[in-house]
PDB file of C-alpha atoms in Angstrom:
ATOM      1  CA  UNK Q 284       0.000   0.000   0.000  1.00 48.00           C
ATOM      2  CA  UNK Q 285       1.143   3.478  -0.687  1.00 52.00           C
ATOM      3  CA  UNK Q 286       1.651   5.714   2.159  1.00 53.00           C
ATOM      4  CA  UNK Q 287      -1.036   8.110   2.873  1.00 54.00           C
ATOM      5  CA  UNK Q 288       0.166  11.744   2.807  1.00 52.00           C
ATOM      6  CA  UNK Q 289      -3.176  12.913   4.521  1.00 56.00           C
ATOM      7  CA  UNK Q 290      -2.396  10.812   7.389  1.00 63.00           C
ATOM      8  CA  UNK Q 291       1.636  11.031   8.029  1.00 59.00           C
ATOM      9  CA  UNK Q 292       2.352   9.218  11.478  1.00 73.00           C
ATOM     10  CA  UNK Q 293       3.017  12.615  13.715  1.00 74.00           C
ATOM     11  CA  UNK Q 294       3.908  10.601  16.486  1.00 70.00           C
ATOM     12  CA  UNK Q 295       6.612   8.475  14.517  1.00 71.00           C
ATOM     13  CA  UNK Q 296       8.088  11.746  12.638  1.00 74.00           C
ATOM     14  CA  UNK Q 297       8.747  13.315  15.703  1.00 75.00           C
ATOM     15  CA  UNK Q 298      10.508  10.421  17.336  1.00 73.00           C
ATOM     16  CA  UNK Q 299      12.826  10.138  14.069  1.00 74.00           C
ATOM     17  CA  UNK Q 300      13.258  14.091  13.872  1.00 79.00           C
ATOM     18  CA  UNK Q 301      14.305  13.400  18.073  1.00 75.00           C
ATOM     19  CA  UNK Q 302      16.199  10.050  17.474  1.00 74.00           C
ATOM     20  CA  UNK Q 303      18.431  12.141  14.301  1.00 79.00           C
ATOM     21  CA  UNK Q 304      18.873  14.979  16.495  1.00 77.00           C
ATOM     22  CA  UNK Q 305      20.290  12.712  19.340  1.00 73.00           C
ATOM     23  CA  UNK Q 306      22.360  10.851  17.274  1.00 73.00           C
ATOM     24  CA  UNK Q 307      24.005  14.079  15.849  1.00 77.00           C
ATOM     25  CA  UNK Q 308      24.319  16.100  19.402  1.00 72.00           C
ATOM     26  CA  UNK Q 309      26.245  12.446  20.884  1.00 70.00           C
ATOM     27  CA  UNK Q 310      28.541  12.251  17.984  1.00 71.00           C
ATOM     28  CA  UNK Q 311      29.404  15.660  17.740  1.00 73.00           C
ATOM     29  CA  UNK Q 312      32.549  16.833  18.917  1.00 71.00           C
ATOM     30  CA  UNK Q 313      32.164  18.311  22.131  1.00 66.00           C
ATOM     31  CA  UNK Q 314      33.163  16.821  25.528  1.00 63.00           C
ATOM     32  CA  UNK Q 315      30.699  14.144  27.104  1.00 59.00           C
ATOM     33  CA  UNK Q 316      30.587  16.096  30.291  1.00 62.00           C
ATOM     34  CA  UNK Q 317      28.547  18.404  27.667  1.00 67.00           C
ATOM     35  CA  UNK Q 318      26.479  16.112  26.448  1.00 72.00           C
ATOM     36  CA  UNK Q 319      25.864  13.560  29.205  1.00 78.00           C
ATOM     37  CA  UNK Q 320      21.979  14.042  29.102  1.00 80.00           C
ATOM     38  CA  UNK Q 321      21.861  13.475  24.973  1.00 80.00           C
ATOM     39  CA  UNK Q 322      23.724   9.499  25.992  1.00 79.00           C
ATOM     40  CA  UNK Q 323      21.145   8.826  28.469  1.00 84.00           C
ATOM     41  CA  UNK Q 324      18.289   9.370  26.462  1.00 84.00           C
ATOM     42  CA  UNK Q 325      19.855   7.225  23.868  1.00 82.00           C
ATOM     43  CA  UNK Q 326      20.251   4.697  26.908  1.00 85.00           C
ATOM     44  CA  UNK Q 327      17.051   4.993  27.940  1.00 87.00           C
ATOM     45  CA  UNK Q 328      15.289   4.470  24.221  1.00 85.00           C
ATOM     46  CA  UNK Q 329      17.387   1.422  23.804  1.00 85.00           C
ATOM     47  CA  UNK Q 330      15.930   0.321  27.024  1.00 88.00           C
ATOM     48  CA  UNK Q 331      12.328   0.790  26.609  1.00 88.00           C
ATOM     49  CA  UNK Q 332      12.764  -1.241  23.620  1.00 87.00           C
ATOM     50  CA  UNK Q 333      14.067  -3.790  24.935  1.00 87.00           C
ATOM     51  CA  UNK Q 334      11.582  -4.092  28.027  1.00 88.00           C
ATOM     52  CA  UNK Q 335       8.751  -4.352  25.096  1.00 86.00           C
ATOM     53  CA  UNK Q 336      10.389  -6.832  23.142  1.00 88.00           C
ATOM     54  CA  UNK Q 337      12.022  -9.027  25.497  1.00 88.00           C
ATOM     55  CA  UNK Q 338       9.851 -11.644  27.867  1.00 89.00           C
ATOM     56  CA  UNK Q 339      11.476 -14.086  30.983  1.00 91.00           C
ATOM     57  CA  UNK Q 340       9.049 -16.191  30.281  1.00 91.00           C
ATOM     58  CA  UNK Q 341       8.873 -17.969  33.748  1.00 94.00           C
ATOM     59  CA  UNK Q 342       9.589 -17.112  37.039  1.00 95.00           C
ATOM     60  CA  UNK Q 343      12.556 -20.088  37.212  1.00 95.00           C
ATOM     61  CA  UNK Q 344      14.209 -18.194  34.102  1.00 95.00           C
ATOM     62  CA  UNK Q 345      14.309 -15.336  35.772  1.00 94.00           C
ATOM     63  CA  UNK Q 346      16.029 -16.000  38.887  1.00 95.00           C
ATOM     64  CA  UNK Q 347      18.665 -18.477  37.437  1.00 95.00           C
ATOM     65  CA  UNK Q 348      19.512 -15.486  34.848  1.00 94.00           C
ATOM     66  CA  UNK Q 349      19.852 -13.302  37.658  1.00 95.00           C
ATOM     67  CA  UNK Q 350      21.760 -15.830  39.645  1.00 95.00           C
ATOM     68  CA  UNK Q 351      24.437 -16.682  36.942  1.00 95.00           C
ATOM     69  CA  UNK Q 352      24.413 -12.039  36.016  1.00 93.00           C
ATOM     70  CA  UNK Q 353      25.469 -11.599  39.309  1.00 94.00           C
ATOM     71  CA  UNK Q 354      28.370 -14.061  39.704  1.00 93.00           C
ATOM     72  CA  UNK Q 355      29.196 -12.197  36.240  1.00 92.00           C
ATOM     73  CA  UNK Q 356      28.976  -8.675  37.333  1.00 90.00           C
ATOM     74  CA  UNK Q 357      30.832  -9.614  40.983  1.00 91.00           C
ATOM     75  CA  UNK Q 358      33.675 -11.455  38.775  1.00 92.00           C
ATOM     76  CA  UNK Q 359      34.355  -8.776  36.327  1.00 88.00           C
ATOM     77  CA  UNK Q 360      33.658  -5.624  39.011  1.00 88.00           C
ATOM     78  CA  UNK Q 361      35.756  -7.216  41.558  1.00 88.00           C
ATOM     79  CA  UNK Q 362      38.077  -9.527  40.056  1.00 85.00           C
ATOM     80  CA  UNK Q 363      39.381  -7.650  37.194  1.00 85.00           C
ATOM     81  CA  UNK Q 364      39.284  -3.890  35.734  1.00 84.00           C
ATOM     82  CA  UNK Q 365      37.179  -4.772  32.830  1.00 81.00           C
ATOM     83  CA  UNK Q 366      33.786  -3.566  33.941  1.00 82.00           C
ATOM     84  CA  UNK Q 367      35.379  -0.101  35.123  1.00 80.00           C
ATOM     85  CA  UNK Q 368      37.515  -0.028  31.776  1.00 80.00           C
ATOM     86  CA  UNK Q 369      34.172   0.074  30.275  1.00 76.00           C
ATOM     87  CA  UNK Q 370      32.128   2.219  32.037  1.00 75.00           C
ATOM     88  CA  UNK Q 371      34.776   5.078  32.243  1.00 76.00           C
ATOM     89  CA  UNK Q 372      36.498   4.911  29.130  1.00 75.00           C
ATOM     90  CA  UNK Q 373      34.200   3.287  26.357  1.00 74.00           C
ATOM     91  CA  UNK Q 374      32.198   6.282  24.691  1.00 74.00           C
ATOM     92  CA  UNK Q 375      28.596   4.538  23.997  1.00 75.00           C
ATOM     93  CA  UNK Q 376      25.225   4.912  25.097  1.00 76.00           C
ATOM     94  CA  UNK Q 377      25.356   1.538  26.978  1.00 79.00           C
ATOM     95  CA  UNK Q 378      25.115   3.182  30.687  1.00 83.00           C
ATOM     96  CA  UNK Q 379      23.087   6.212  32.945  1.00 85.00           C
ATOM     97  CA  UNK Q 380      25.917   9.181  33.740  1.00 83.00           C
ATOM     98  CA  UNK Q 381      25.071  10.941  36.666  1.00 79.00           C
ATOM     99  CA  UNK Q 382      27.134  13.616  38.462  1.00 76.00           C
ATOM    100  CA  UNK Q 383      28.661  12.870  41.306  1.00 69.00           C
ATOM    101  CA  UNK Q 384      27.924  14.518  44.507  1.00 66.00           C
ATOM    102  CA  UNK Q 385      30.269  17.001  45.709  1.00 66.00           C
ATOM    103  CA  UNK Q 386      33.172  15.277  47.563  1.00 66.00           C
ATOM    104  CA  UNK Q 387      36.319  16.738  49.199  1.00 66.00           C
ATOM    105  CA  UNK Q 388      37.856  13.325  47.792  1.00 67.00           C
ATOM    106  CA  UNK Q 389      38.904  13.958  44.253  1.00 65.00           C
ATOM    107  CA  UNK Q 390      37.769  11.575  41.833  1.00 68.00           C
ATOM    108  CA  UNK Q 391      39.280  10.478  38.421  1.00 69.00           C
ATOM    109  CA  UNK Q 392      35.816  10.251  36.842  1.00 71.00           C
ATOM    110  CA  UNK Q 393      33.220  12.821  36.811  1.00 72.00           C
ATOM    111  CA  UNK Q 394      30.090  10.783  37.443  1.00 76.00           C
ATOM    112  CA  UNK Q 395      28.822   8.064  38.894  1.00 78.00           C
ATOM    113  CA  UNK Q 396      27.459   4.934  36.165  1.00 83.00           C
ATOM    114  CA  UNK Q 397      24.626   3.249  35.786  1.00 87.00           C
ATOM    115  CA  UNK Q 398      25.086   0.142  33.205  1.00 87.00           C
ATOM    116  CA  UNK Q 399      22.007  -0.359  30.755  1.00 89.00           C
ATOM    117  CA  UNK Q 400      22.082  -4.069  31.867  1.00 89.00           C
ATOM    118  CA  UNK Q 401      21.367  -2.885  35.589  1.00 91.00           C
ATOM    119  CA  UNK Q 402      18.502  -1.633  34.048  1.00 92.00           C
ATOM    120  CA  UNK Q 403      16.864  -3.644  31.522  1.00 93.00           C
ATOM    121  CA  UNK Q 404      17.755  -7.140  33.492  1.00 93.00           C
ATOM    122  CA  UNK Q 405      16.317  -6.053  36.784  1.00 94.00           C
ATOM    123  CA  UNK Q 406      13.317  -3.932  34.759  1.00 94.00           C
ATOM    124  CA  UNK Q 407      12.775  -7.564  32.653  1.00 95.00           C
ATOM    125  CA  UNK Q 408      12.183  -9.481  36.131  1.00 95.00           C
ATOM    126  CA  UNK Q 409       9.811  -6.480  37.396  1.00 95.00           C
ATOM    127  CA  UNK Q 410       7.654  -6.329  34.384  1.00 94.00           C
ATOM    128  CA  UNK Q 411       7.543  -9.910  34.814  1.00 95.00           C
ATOM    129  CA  UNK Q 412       6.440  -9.424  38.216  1.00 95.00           C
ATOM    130  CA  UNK Q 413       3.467  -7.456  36.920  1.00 94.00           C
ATOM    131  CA  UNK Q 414       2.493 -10.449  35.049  1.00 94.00           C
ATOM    132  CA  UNK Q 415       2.437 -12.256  37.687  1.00 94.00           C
ATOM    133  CA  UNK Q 416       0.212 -10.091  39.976  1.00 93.00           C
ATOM    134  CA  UNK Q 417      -2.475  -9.589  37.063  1.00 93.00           C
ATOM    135  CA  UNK Q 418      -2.947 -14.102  36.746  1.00 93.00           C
ATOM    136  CA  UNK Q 419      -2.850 -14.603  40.392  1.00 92.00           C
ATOM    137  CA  UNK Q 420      -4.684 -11.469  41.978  1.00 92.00           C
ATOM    138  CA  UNK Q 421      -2.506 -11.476  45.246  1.00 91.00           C
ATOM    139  CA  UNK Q 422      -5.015 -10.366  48.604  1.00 89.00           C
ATOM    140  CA  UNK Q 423      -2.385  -9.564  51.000  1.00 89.00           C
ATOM    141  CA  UNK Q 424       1.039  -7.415  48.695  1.00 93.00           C
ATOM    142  CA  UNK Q 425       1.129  -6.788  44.988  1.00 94.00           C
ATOM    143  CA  UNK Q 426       4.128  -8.295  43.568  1.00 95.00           C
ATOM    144  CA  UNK Q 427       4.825  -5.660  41.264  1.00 95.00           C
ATOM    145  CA  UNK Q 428       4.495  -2.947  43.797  1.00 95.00           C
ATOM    146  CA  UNK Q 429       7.012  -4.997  46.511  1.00 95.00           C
ATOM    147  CA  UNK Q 430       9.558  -5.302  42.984  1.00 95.00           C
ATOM    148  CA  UNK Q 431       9.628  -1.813  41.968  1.00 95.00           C
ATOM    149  CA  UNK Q 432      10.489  -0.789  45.753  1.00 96.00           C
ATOM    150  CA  UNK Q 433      12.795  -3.575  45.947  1.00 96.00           C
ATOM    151  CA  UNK Q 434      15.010  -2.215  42.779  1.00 95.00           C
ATOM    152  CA  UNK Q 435      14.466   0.935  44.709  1.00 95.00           C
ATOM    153  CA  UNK Q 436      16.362  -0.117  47.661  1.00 95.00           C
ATOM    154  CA  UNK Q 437      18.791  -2.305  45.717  1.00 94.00           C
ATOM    155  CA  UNK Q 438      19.669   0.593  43.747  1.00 92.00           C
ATOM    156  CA  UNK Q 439      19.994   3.027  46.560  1.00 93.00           C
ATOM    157  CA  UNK Q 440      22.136   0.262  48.515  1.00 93.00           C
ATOM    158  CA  UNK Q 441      24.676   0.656  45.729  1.00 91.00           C
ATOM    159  CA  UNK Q 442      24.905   4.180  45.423  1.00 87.00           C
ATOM    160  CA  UNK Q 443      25.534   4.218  49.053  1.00 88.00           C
ATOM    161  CA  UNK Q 444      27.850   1.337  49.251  1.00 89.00           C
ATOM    162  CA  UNK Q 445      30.121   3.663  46.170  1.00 83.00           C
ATOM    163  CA  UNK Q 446      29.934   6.667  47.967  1.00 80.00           C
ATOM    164  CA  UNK Q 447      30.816   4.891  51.463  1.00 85.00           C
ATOM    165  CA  UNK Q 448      34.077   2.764  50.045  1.00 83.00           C
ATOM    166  CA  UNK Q 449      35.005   4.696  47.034  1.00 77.00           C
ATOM    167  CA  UNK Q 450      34.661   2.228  44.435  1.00 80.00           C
ATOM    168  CA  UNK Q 451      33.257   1.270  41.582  1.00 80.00           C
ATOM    169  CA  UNK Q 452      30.142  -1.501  42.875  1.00 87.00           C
ATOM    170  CA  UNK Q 453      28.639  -4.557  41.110  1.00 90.00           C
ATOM    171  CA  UNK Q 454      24.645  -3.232  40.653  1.00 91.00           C
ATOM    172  CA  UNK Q 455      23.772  -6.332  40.367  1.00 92.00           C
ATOM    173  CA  UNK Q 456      25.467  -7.373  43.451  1.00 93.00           C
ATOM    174  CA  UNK Q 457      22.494  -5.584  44.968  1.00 95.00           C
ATOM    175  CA  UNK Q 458      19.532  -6.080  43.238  1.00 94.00           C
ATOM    176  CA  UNK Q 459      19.374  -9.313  42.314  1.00 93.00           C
ATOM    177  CA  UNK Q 460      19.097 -10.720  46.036  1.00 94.00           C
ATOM    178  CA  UNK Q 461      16.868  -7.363  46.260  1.00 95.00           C
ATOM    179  CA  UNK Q 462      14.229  -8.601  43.149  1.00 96.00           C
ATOM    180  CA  UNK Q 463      14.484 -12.342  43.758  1.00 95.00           C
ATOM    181  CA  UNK Q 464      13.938 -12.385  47.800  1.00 95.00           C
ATOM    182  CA  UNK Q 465      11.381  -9.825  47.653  1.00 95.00           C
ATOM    183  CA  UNK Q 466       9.396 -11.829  45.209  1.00 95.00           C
ATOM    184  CA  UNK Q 467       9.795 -15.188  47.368  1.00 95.00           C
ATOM    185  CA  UNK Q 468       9.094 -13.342  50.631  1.00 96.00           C
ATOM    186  CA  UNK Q 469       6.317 -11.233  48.979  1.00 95.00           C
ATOM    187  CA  UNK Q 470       4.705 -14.891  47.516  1.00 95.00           C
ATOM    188  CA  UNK Q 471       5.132 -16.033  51.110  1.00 95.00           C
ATOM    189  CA  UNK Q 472       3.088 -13.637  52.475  1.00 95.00           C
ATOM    190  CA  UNK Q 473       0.298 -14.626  49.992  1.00 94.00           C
ATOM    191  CA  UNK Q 474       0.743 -17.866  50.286  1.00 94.00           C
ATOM    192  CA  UNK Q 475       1.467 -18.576  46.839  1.00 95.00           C
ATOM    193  CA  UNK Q 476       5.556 -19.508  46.887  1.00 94.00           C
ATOM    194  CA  UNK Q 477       4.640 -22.826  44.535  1.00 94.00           C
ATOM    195  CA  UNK Q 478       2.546 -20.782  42.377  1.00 95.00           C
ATOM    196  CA  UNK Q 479       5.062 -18.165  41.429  1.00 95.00           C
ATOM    197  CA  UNK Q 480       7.850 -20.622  41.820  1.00 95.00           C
ATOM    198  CA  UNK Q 481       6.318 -22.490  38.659  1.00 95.00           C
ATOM    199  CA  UNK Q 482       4.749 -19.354  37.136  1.00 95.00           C
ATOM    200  CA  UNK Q 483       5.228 -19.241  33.441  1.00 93.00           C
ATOM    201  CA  UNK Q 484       3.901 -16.788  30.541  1.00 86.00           C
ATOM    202  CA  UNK Q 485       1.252 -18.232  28.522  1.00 77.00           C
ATOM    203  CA  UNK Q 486       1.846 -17.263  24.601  1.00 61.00           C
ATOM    204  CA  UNK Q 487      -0.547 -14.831  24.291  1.00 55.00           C
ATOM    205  CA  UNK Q 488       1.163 -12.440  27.136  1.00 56.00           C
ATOM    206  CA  UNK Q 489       4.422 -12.518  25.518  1.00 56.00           C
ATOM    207  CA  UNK Q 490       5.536  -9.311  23.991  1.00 56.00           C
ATOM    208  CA  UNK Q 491       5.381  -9.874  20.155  1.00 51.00           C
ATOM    209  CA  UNK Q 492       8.589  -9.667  18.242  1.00 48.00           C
ATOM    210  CA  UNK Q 493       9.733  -6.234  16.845  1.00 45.00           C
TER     211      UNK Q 493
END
């Protein structure tokens, strides 16, 4: 079918006209700590995207993915330079930059890093989570509600934990014990631990491919 001038998609023009003027701004030739905010909307796009098009598919998927990311993310944080090699020195939009709070410690790095994966992993299991609470209508604590405040507090735990021993921390180090103990101790209080345990995404619910 031809495309219908009389009906242009706004809405889609205006994201391309945003997406080209992004991708100009971050390539341009100016000094990230300039342009910090263009890189994490670029993140955050990527992420979205990803969140839509991406599905766990069961509970048990979820956790051993989380299980074997944070043995990764402790390994490579804490066991090599890799992971800080990365998040200081490789210009993409593959993390959150956000400046650091004022310290009388000097500091080789500007701000503090967010990695899209500590995003879009965690954000996977808590959409999942709102699966979950719309098939088996918990009585007693929404298990969407108990994992968005749980990535809350995992996240802030990290934060703190950088700011306390002035290194770089493992996100997931945090919020995967965070997101996964919640969940069990949240299905515990509605007596439903073998239901989520086994809970699995019919076809239907799964995100459709993009």
């Amino acid at each position: 079918k031809k495309l219908d001038v009389d009906r242009l998609p706004i809405d889609g023009l205006m994201t391309l006209g945003l997406g080209l003027l992004c991708t100009v701004v971050y390539w341009a030739p100016v000094a990230l700590e300039n342009k910090f905010l263009v890189s994490n909307i670029i993140a955050w796009a990527l992420g979205m995207v990803s969140l839509g098009a991406i599905s766990l598919g069961s509970f048990q998927t979820g956790a051993i993915l989380l299980a074997g990311l944070f043995c990764y993310d402790v390994f490579w944080v804490f066991g090599t330079d890799v992971m800080m090699t990365v998040a200081t020195k490789v210009e993409a939009p593959v993390r959150f930059l956000y400046t650091a709070p004022p310290s009388d410690t000097p500091k080789d790095y500007p701000f503090s890093v967010l990695g899209l994966g500590d995003v879009v992993i965690p954000g996977l299991f808590v959409r999942f989570m709102g699966k979950v609470d719309e098939v088996l209508q918990p009585k007693n604590l929404s298990y969407f509600t108990t994992a968005t405040f749980a990535y809350g507090a995992g996240l802030a735990a990290c934060f703190g934990a950088n700011e306390i021993f002035h290194n770089g921390q493992p996100a997931l180090l945090y919020l995967d014990p965070s997101l996964v103990g919640s969940a069990l101790a949240c299905a515990a209080v509605n007596n439903q631990v073998s239901d989520v345990w086994e809970f699995e995404e019919s076809g239907d619910e799964k995100p459709e491919e993009v």
